[in-house]
C-alpha cells in the first residue's frame, strides 16, 4: 500500500540521488506571491540532511542569495563534521545552475525532557474569538500560505489592516491545515509571519537576506503561538525576531532575520 503523506510532508519531500545530492519540487502553495517561502526552503534543506544523517536540525543559518521559482530544484549537501553530539553540515539549494539558498545546519538529537528553566512570553493557548483569520482577508491574495496554514492574527497587533500605524510587533496562532505541527513545521513557523514593517506603513516585497533559527523542541499538537518583534528599522534594513511556543508552553523555535523593507 502506498503511504499517503500529509500536505506539508509531501511539499517537503526530497529524493536522494545517492551522492549527497537530492531533488525536490517547490510547491506553489508554499509561496508568497511567486516566490517560495523562506522558512519552507529551510525545511526542505533540513529534510534532505535529516534523510542523509538520521538527525534533526538544531540550528539553521542561511544566506538567501536569490529567490527560486516554483518547480524542480537540486539540493547539494556536505558533511563538515560528524560527532556523537553534534554534526555540522552544509546544504545549498540550486536552480538553473545558480545557488539560491546556502545554509549551514547543525544537527543532533532534539531534547525530549521538560526544560529545567524557561522564560517565554505570555499568550493565550488558543486564538480568541476576535483573532483575524488571514484566509478571510485581502492578505490571502499575496500571502498564499494562509491556504495551507491556519493563521490567526492578534487583532490588537494588526493596525495596518485598518490603515493605521503602530509598533512593529505582531502575534499569531498558526498550524498546518491538514496535519499537526512537527519539528520542520516549527522551523517554518520561525518565518511564518507578515512583515512587522506593515505596521509602520511599509508595504511590498520584503526579501530575507539572512536568517538564523534555533530548533528547541518537538511541538505538541495544537496551535503554535508566534510573538514577533523588531528592534530597529534603519533605512531599508530591519530585523525581525520570532519566538515560537507550542500549545503546552514549550519554546520550540527561535528565529532572527535581517531583511530589506520596501521604501
PDB file of C-alpha atoms in Angstrom:
ATOM      1  CA  UNK A   1       0.000   0.000   0.000  1.00  0.00           C
ATOM      2  CA  UNK A   2       1.327   3.455  -0.901  1.00  0.00           C
ATOM      3  CA  UNK A   3       1.917   5.703   2.074  1.00  0.00           C
ATOM      4  CA  UNK A   4      -0.206   8.850   1.991  1.00  0.00           C
ATOM      5  CA  UNK A   5       1.756  11.879   3.153  1.00  0.00           C
ATOM      6  CA  UNK A   6       0.109  14.876   4.766  1.00  0.00           C
ATOM      7  CA  UNK A   7       0.329  18.014   2.576  1.00  0.00           C
ATOM      8  CA  UNK A   8       3.260  19.534   4.449  1.00  0.00           C
ATOM      9  CA  UNK A   9       5.249  16.290   4.395  1.00  0.00           C
ATOM     10  CA  UNK A  10       4.520  15.947   0.674  1.00  0.00           C
ATOM     11  CA  UNK A  11       5.583  19.544  -0.007  1.00  0.00           C
ATOM     12  CA  UNK A  12       8.901  18.990   1.809  1.00  0.00           C
ATOM     13  CA  UNK A  13       9.685  15.564   0.386  1.00  0.00           C
ATOM     14  CA  UNK A  14      13.078  15.065  -1.256  1.00  0.00           C
ATOM     15  CA  UNK A  15      14.588  12.262  -3.310  1.00  0.00           C
ATOM     16  CA  UNK A  16      18.201  11.200  -2.879  1.00  0.00           C
ATOM     17  CA  UNK A  17      20.388  10.731  -5.942  1.00  0.00           C
ATOM     18  CA  UNK A  18      22.829   8.668  -3.866  1.00  0.00           C
ATOM     19  CA  UNK A  19      25.806  11.022  -3.973  1.00  0.00           C
ATOM     20  CA  UNK A  20      24.872  13.613  -1.361  1.00  0.00           C
ATOM     21  CA  UNK A  21      22.538  15.432  -3.711  1.00  0.00           C
ATOM     22  CA  UNK A  22      18.745  15.473  -3.653  1.00  0.00           C
ATOM     23  CA  UNK A  23      15.998  16.628  -5.963  1.00  0.00           C
ATOM     24  CA  UNK A  24      12.798  18.277  -4.805  1.00  0.00           C
ATOM     25  CA  UNK A  25       9.874  20.199  -6.199  1.00  0.00           C
ATOM     26  CA  UNK A  26       8.926  23.611  -4.826  1.00  0.00           C
ATOM     27  CA  UNK A  27       5.164  23.674  -4.406  1.00  0.00           C
ATOM     28  CA  UNK A  28       3.125  26.769  -5.371  1.00  0.00           C
ATOM     29  CA  UNK A  29       1.041  26.512  -2.183  1.00  0.00           C
ATOM     30  CA  UNK A  30       4.151  27.340  -0.157  1.00  0.00           C
ATOM     31  CA  UNK A  31       4.930  30.604  -1.915  1.00  0.00           C
ATOM     32  CA  UNK A  32       4.437  34.292  -1.146  1.00  0.00           C
ATOM     33  CA  UNK A  33       3.319  35.722  -4.433  1.00  0.00           C
ATOM     34  CA  UNK A  34       5.510  33.921  -6.956  1.00  0.00           C
ATOM     35  CA  UNK A  35       8.414  33.314  -4.568  1.00  0.00           C
ATOM     36  CA  UNK A  36       8.689  30.166  -2.431  1.00  0.00           C
ATOM     37  CA  UNK A  37       8.587  30.933   1.279  1.00  0.00           C
ATOM     38  CA  UNK A  38      11.966  31.198   3.027  1.00  0.00           C
ATOM     39  CA  UNK A  39      11.076  29.040   6.023  1.00  0.00           C
ATOM     40  CA  UNK A  40       9.728  26.390   3.675  1.00  0.00           C
ATOM     41  CA  UNK A  41      13.062  26.351   1.829  1.00  0.00           C
ATOM     42  CA  UNK A  42      14.900  25.830   5.121  1.00  0.00           C
ATOM     43  CA  UNK A  43      12.601  22.913   5.916  1.00  0.00           C
ATOM     44  CA  UNK A  44      13.494  21.321   2.563  1.00  0.00           C
ATOM     45  CA  UNK A  45      17.224  21.664   3.220  1.00  0.00           C
ATOM     46  CA  UNK A  46      16.796  20.267   6.726  1.00  0.00           C
ATOM     47  CA  UNK A  47      14.710  17.376   5.392  1.00  0.00           C
ATOM     48  CA  UNK A  48      17.486  16.427   2.962  1.00  0.00           C
ATOM     49  CA  UNK A  49      20.151  16.420   5.683  1.00  0.00           C
ATOM     50  CA  UNK A  50      17.809  14.602   8.059  1.00  0.00           C
ATOM     51  CA  UNK A  51      17.306  11.867   5.471  1.00  0.00           C
ATOM     52  CA  UNK A  52      21.066  11.648   4.962  1.00  0.00           C
ATOM     53  CA  UNK A  53      22.064  11.550   8.644  1.00  0.00           C
ATOM     54  CA  UNK A  54      19.002  10.424  10.601  1.00  0.00           C
ATOM     55  CA  UNK A  55      19.404  13.544  12.771  1.00  0.00           C
ATOM     56  CA  UNK A  56      17.260  16.601  13.422  1.00  0.00           C
ATOM     57  CA  UNK A  57      18.160  20.253  12.828  1.00  0.00           C
ATOM     58  CA  UNK A  58      19.252  22.100  15.969  1.00  0.00           C
ATOM     59  CA  UNK A  59      20.219  25.351  14.272  1.00  0.00           C
ATOM     60  CA  UNK A  60      19.987  26.650  10.736  1.00  0.00           C
ATOM     61  CA  UNK A  61      21.850  29.678   9.439  1.00  0.00           C
ATOM     62  CA  UNK A  62      21.057  30.587   5.854  1.00  0.00           C
ATOM     63  CA  UNK A  63      22.003  33.167   3.269  1.00  0.00           C
ATOM     64  CA  UNK A  64      19.251  33.911   0.749  1.00  0.00           C
ATOM     65  CA  UNK A  65      21.164  34.721  -2.408  1.00  0.00           C
ATOM     66  CA  UNK A  66      18.367  34.849  -4.966  1.00  0.00           C
ATOM     67  CA  UNK A  67      14.709  33.770  -4.981  1.00  0.00           C
ATOM     68  CA  UNK A  68      13.988  30.441  -6.695  1.00  0.00           C
ATOM     69  CA  UNK A  69      10.869  29.790  -8.722  1.00  0.00           C
ATOM     70  CA  UNK A  70       8.199  27.199  -8.102  1.00  0.00           C
ATOM     71  CA  UNK A  71       9.323  23.925  -9.683  1.00  0.00           C
ATOM     72  CA  UNK A  72      12.242  21.482  -9.548  1.00  0.00           C
ATOM     73  CA  UNK A  73      15.408  22.218  -7.569  1.00  0.00           C
ATOM     74  CA  UNK A  74      18.647  20.452  -6.710  1.00  0.00           C
ATOM     75  CA  UNK A  75      19.949  20.261  -3.137  1.00  0.00           C
ATOM     76  CA  UNK A  76      23.665  19.660  -2.573  1.00  0.00           C
ATOM     77  CA  UNK A  77      24.765  18.538   0.890  1.00  0.00           C
ATOM     78  CA  UNK A  78      28.188  18.256   2.504  1.00  0.00           C
ATOM     79  CA  UNK A  79      29.058  16.895   5.947  1.00  0.00           C
ATOM     80  CA  UNK A  80      31.538  19.230   7.635  1.00  0.00           C
ATOM     81  CA  UNK A  81      31.910  17.387  10.954  1.00  0.00           C
ATOM     82  CA  UNK A  82      30.379  14.224  12.353  1.00  0.00           C
ATOM     83  CA  UNK A  83      30.313  13.769  16.116  1.00  0.00           C
ATOM     84  CA  UNK A  84      28.485  11.934  18.887  1.00  0.00           C
ATOM     85  CA  UNK A  85      26.627  15.061  19.986  1.00  0.00           C
ATOM     86  CA  UNK A  86      26.804  17.449  17.056  1.00  0.00           C
ATOM     87  CA  UNK A  87      27.017  17.002  13.316  1.00  0.00           C
ATOM     88  CA  UNK A  88      27.660  20.080  11.185  1.00  0.00           C
ATOM     89  CA  UNK A  89      26.710  20.166   7.531  1.00  0.00           C
ATOM     90  CA  UNK A  90      26.141  22.456   4.618  1.00  0.00           C
ATOM     91  CA  UNK A  91      23.185  22.395   2.250  1.00  0.00           C
ATOM     92  CA  UNK A  92      22.687  24.517  -0.846  1.00  0.00           C
ATOM     93  CA  UNK A  93      19.522  24.810  -2.903  1.00  0.00           C
ATOM     94  CA  UNK A  94      20.195  25.288  -6.608  1.00  0.00           C
ATOM     95  CA  UNK A  95      18.002  26.035  -9.585  1.00  0.00           C
ATOM     96  CA  UNK A  96      19.058  26.507 -13.206  1.00  0.00           C
ATOM     97  CA  UNK A  97      22.710  26.199 -12.199  1.00  0.00           C
ATOM     98  CA  UNK A  98      22.556  29.007  -9.615  1.00  0.00           C
ATOM     99  CA  UNK A  99      22.672  28.764  -5.831  1.00  0.00           C
ATOM    100  CA  UNK A 100      19.557  30.317  -4.314  1.00  0.00           C
ATOM    101  CA  UNK A 101      19.952  29.444  -0.611  1.00  0.00           C
ATOM    102  CA  UNK A 102      23.191  28.465   1.120  1.00  0.00           C
ATOM    103  CA  UNK A 103      22.800  27.129   4.664  1.00  0.00           C
ATOM    104  CA  UNK A 104      24.944  25.762   7.469  1.00  0.00           C
ATOM    105  CA  UNK A 105      22.934  23.357   9.599  1.00  0.00           C
ATOM    106  CA  UNK A 106      23.825  21.901  12.983  1.00  0.00           C
ATOM    107  CA  UNK A 107      22.204  18.509  13.548  1.00  0.00           C
ATOM    108  CA  UNK A 108      21.719  16.278  16.555  1.00  0.00           C
ATOM    109  CA  UNK A 109      19.015  14.967  18.853  1.00  0.00           C
ATOM    110  CA  UNK A 110      16.355  17.416  19.987  1.00  0.00           C
ATOM    111  CA  UNK A 111      15.698  17.187  23.763  1.00  0.00           C
ATOM    112  CA  UNK A 112      12.519  15.404  24.761  1.00  0.00           C
ATOM    113  CA  UNK A 113      12.653  16.066  28.517  1.00  0.00           C
ATOM    114  CA  UNK A 114      10.915  19.076  30.028  1.00  0.00           C
ATOM    115  CA  UNK A 115      13.143  22.180  30.303  1.00  0.00           C
ATOM    116  CA  UNK A 116      14.755  22.888  33.660  1.00  0.00           C
ATOM    117  CA  UNK A 117      14.102  26.611  33.156  1.00  0.00           C
ATOM    118  CA  UNK A 118      12.209  28.581  30.556  1.00  0.00           C
ATOM    119  CA  UNK A 119      11.171  32.205  30.043  1.00  0.00           C
ATOM    120  CA  UNK A 120       8.592  32.578  27.282  1.00  0.00           C
ATOM    121  CA  UNK A 121       6.115  35.390  26.531  1.00  0.00           C
ATOM    122  CA  UNK A 122       2.605  35.149  27.933  1.00  0.00           C
ATOM    123  CA  UNK A 123      -0.020  34.499  25.268  1.00  0.00           C
ATOM    124  CA  UNK A 124      -3.353  32.619  25.215  1.00  0.00           C
ATOM    125  CA  UNK A 125      -3.067  28.983  24.121  1.00  0.00           C
ATOM    126  CA  UNK A 126      -5.875  29.326  21.573  1.00  0.00           C
ATOM    127  CA  UNK A 127      -6.763  32.311  19.392  1.00  0.00           C
ATOM    128  CA  UNK A 128      -9.547  34.440  20.867  1.00  0.00           C
ATOM    129  CA  UNK A 129     -12.820  34.978  19.024  1.00  0.00           C
ATOM    130  CA  UNK A 130     -11.664  38.323  17.625  1.00  0.00           C
ATOM    131  CA  UNK A 131      -8.414  36.928  16.178  1.00  0.00           C
ATOM    132  CA  UNK A 132      -8.212  37.631  12.440  1.00  0.00           C
ATOM    133  CA  UNK A 133      -8.256  34.645  10.076  1.00  0.00           C
ATOM    134  CA  UNK A 134      -5.826  35.704   7.345  1.00  0.00           C
ATOM    135  CA  UNK A 135      -7.546  33.447   4.818  1.00  0.00           C
ATOM    136  CA  UNK A 136     -10.652  35.630   5.189  1.00  0.00           C
ATOM    137  CA  UNK A 137      -8.851  38.930   4.493  1.00  0.00           C
ATOM    138  CA  UNK A 138      -7.355  40.658   1.458  1.00  0.00           C
ATOM    139  CA  UNK A 139      -3.969  39.410   2.664  1.00  0.00           C
ATOM    140  CA  UNK A 140      -4.717  35.999   1.113  1.00  0.00           C
ATOM    141  CA  UNK A 141      -4.234  37.473  -2.390  1.00  0.00           C
ATOM    142  CA  UNK A 142      -0.460  37.697  -1.921  1.00  0.00           C
ATOM    143  CA  UNK A 143       0.125  35.552   1.176  1.00  0.00           C
ATOM    144  CA  UNK A 144      -0.871  32.176  -0.255  1.00  0.00           C
ATOM    145  CA  UNK A 145       0.422  30.348   2.806  1.00  0.00           C
ATOM    146  CA  UNK A 146      -2.883  31.144   4.506  1.00  0.00           C
ATOM    147  CA  UNK A 147      -4.422  28.475   2.255  1.00  0.00           C
ATOM    148  CA  UNK A 148      -2.194  25.688   3.597  1.00  0.00           C
ATOM    149  CA  UNK A 149      -1.690  27.092   7.106  1.00  0.00           C
ATOM    150  CA  UNK A 150      -4.410  28.145   9.501  1.00  0.00           C
ATOM    151  CA  UNK A 151      -3.128  31.555  10.568  1.00  0.00           C
ATOM    152  CA  UNK A 152      -4.835  33.837  13.086  1.00  0.00           C
ATOM    153  CA  UNK A 153      -3.514  37.333  13.753  1.00  0.00           C
ATOM    154  CA  UNK A 154      -3.971  39.059  17.103  1.00  0.00           C
ATOM    155  CA  UNK A 155      -6.355  41.923  16.302  1.00  0.00           C
ATOM    156  CA  UNK A 156      -4.548  44.155  18.819  1.00  0.00           C
ATOM    157  CA  UNK A 157      -1.374  43.947  16.723  1.00  0.00           C
ATOM    158  CA  UNK A 158      -2.934  44.464  13.275  1.00  0.00           C
ATOM    159  CA  UNK A 159      -3.031  48.258  12.910  1.00  0.00           C
ATOM    160  CA  UNK A 160      -2.120  48.018   9.211  1.00  0.00           C
ATOM    161  CA  UNK A 161      -5.400  46.271   8.332  1.00  0.00           C
ATOM    162  CA  UNK A 162      -7.377  49.376   9.295  1.00  0.00           C
ATOM    163  CA  UNK A 163      -4.950  51.818   7.701  1.00  0.00           C
ATOM    164  CA  UNK A 164      -3.325  52.725  10.981  1.00  0.00           C
ATOM    165  CA  UNK A 165       0.297  52.884  12.062  1.00  0.00           C
ATOM    166  CA  UNK A 166       1.599  51.162  15.164  1.00  0.00           C
ATOM    167  CA  UNK A 167       4.621  49.448  16.630  1.00  0.00           C
ATOM    168  CA  UNK A 168       6.394  46.756  14.560  1.00  0.00           C
ATOM    169  CA  UNK A 169       5.089  43.906  16.699  1.00  0.00           C
ATOM    170  CA  UNK A 170       2.596  41.151  15.920  1.00  0.00           C
ATOM    171  CA  UNK A 171       1.259  37.961  17.485  1.00  0.00           C
ATOM    172  CA  UNK A 172      -0.064  34.930  15.606  1.00  0.00           C
ATOM    173  CA  UNK A 173      -1.512  31.482  16.158  1.00  0.00           C
ATOM    174  CA  UNK A 174      -0.573  29.038  13.375  1.00  0.00           C
ATOM    175  CA  UNK A 175      -0.841  25.364  12.467  1.00  0.00           C
ATOM    176  CA  UNK A 176      -0.907  23.320   9.258  1.00  0.00           C
ATOM    177  CA  UNK A 177      -4.428  22.848   7.928  1.00  0.00           C
ATOM    178  CA  UNK A 178      -4.437  19.078   7.448  1.00  0.00           C
ATOM    179  CA  UNK A 179      -1.872  17.823   9.959  1.00  0.00           C
ATOM    180  CA  UNK A 180      -0.380  18.519  13.361  1.00  0.00           C
ATOM    181  CA  UNK A 181       2.777  20.619  13.627  1.00  0.00           C
ATOM    182  CA  UNK A 182       6.053  18.708  13.573  1.00  0.00           C
ATOM    183  CA  UNK A 183       9.670  19.732  14.054  1.00  0.00           C
ATOM    184  CA  UNK A 184      10.129  21.048  10.500  1.00  0.00           C
ATOM    185  CA  UNK A 185       6.875  22.978  10.663  1.00  0.00           C
ATOM    186  CA  UNK A 186       8.156  24.607  13.865  1.00  0.00           C
ATOM    187  CA  UNK A 187      11.176  25.698  11.819  1.00  0.00           C
ATOM    188  CA  UNK A 188       8.872  27.111   9.131  1.00  0.00           C
ATOM    189  CA  UNK A 189       6.899  28.923  11.829  1.00  0.00           C
ATOM    190  CA  UNK A 190      10.021  30.908  12.694  1.00  0.00           C
ATOM    191  CA  UNK A 191       9.487  32.720   9.390  1.00  0.00           C
ATOM    192  CA  UNK A 192       5.713  32.350   9.094  1.00  0.00           C
ATOM    193  CA  UNK A 193       4.643  35.938   9.691  1.00  0.00           C
ATOM    194  CA  UNK A 194       3.574  39.008   7.835  1.00  0.00           C
ATOM    195  CA  UNK A 195       6.388  41.588   7.843  1.00  0.00           C
ATOM    196  CA  UNK A 196       6.100  43.636  11.023  1.00  0.00           C
ATOM    197  CA  UNK A 197       7.068  46.710   8.969  1.00  0.00           C
ATOM    198  CA  UNK A 198       3.494  46.732   7.630  1.00  0.00           C
ATOM    199  CA  UNK A 199       2.503  48.266  10.953  1.00  0.00           C
ATOM    200  CA  UNK A 200       4.863  51.121  10.055  1.00  0.00           C
ATOM    201  CA  UNK A 201       3.212  51.672   6.678  1.00  0.00           C
ATOM    202  CA  UNK A 202       5.858  49.815   4.664  1.00  0.00           C
ATOM    203  CA  UNK A 203       4.158  47.509   2.147  1.00  0.00           C
ATOM    204  CA  UNK A 204       5.594  45.427  -0.665  1.00  0.00           C
ATOM    205  CA  UNK A 205       8.059  42.617  -1.176  1.00  0.00           C
ATOM    206  CA  UNK A 206      10.293  42.051   1.871  1.00  0.00           C
ATOM    207  CA  UNK A 207      13.235  39.805   0.930  1.00  0.00           C
ATOM    208  CA  UNK A 208      15.073  37.967   3.691  1.00  0.00           C
ATOM    209  CA  UNK A 209      18.841  38.380   3.395  1.00  0.00           C
ATOM    210  CA  UNK A 210      19.970  36.193   6.296  1.00  0.00           C
ATOM    211  CA  UNK A 211      18.044  34.043   8.774  1.00  0.00           C
ATOM    212  CA  UNK A 212      19.229  32.047  11.769  1.00  0.00           C
ATOM    213  CA  UNK A 213      16.834  29.716  13.587  1.00  0.00           C
ATOM    214  CA  UNK A 214      17.276  27.563  16.678  1.00  0.00           C
ATOM    215  CA  UNK A 215      15.054  24.499  16.914  1.00  0.00           C
ATOM    216  CA  UNK A 216      14.471  23.758  20.607  1.00  0.00           C
ATOM    217  CA  UNK A 217      11.818  21.039  20.990  1.00  0.00           C
ATOM    218  CA  UNK A 218       9.310  18.860  19.185  1.00  0.00           C
ATOM    219  CA  UNK A 219       5.990  20.741  19.212  1.00  0.00           C
ATOM    220  CA  UNK A 220       2.892  19.335  20.874  1.00  0.00           C
ATOM    221  CA  UNK A 221      -0.345  19.037  18.915  1.00  0.00           C
ATOM    222  CA  UNK A 222      -2.388  22.202  18.571  1.00  0.00           C
ATOM    223  CA  UNK A 223      -1.683  25.836  17.847  1.00  0.00           C
ATOM    224  CA  UNK A 224       1.807  27.290  17.706  1.00  0.00           C
ATOM    225  CA  UNK A 225       1.985  30.787  19.164  1.00  0.00           C
ATOM    226  CA  UNK A 226       4.245  33.349  17.475  1.00  0.00           C
ATOM    227  CA  UNK A 227       5.493  36.513  19.140  1.00  0.00           C
ATOM    228  CA  UNK A 228       7.127  38.743  16.529  1.00  0.00           C
ATOM    229  CA  UNK A 229       9.100  41.943  17.040  1.00  0.00           C
ATOM    230  CA  UNK A 230      11.630  44.323  15.551  1.00  0.00           C
ATOM    231  CA  UNK A 231      14.401  46.251  17.304  1.00  0.00           C
ATOM    232  CA  UNK A 232      15.152  48.766  14.551  1.00  0.00           C
ATOM    233  CA  UNK A 233      14.108  49.843  11.072  1.00  0.00           C
ATOM    234  CA  UNK A 234      17.089  51.791   9.776  1.00  0.00           C
ATOM    235  CA  UNK A 235      16.909  52.902   6.160  1.00  0.00           C
ATOM    236  CA  UNK A 236      15.983  49.863   4.123  1.00  0.00           C
ATOM    237  CA  UNK A 237      17.231  47.381   6.742  1.00  0.00           C
ATOM    238  CA  UNK A 238      15.271  45.863   9.584  1.00  0.00           C
ATOM    239  CA  UNK A 239      15.490  42.871  11.893  1.00  0.00           C
ATOM    240  CA  UNK A 240      12.667  40.521  12.826  1.00  0.00           C
ATOM    241  CA  UNK A 241      12.672  38.230  15.857  1.00  0.00           C
ATOM    242  CA  UNK A 242      10.186  35.370  16.185  1.00  0.00           C
ATOM    243  CA  UNK A 243       9.582  33.282  19.298  1.00  0.00           C
ATOM    244  CA  UNK A 244       7.543  30.117  18.671  1.00  0.00           C
ATOM    245  CA  UNK A 245       5.746  28.473  21.604  1.00  0.00           C
ATOM    246  CA  UNK A 246       3.687  25.293  21.396  1.00  0.00           C
ATOM    247  CA  UNK A 247       0.318  24.501  22.980  1.00  0.00           C
ATOM    248  CA  UNK A 248       1.861  23.283  26.252  1.00  0.00           C
ATOM    249  CA  UNK A 249       4.001  26.394  26.696  1.00  0.00           C
ATOM    250  CA  UNK A 250       7.253  24.921  25.405  1.00  0.00           C
ATOM    251  CA  UNK A 251       9.722  27.018  23.409  1.00  0.00           C
ATOM    252  CA  UNK A 252      10.073  25.195  20.083  1.00  0.00           C
ATOM    253  CA  UNK A 253      11.862  27.674  17.813  1.00  0.00           C
ATOM    254  CA  UNK A 254      13.674  30.997  17.964  1.00  0.00           C
ATOM    255  CA  UNK A 255      14.445  32.857  14.747  1.00  0.00           C
ATOM    256  CA  UNK A 256      16.100  36.127  13.824  1.00  0.00           C
ATOM    257  CA  UNK A 257      16.448  37.525  10.338  1.00  0.00           C
ATOM    258  CA  UNK A 258      17.870  40.530   8.553  1.00  0.00           C
ATOM    259  CA  UNK A 259      15.551  41.733   5.809  1.00  0.00           C
ATOM    260  CA  UNK A 260      15.001  44.631   3.421  1.00  0.00           C
ATOM    261  CA  UNK A 261      11.905  46.779   3.869  1.00  0.00           C
ATOM    262  CA  UNK A 262      10.237  48.423   0.874  1.00  0.00           C
ATOM    263  CA  UNK A 263      10.765  52.180   0.747  1.00  0.00           C
TER     264      UNK A 263
END
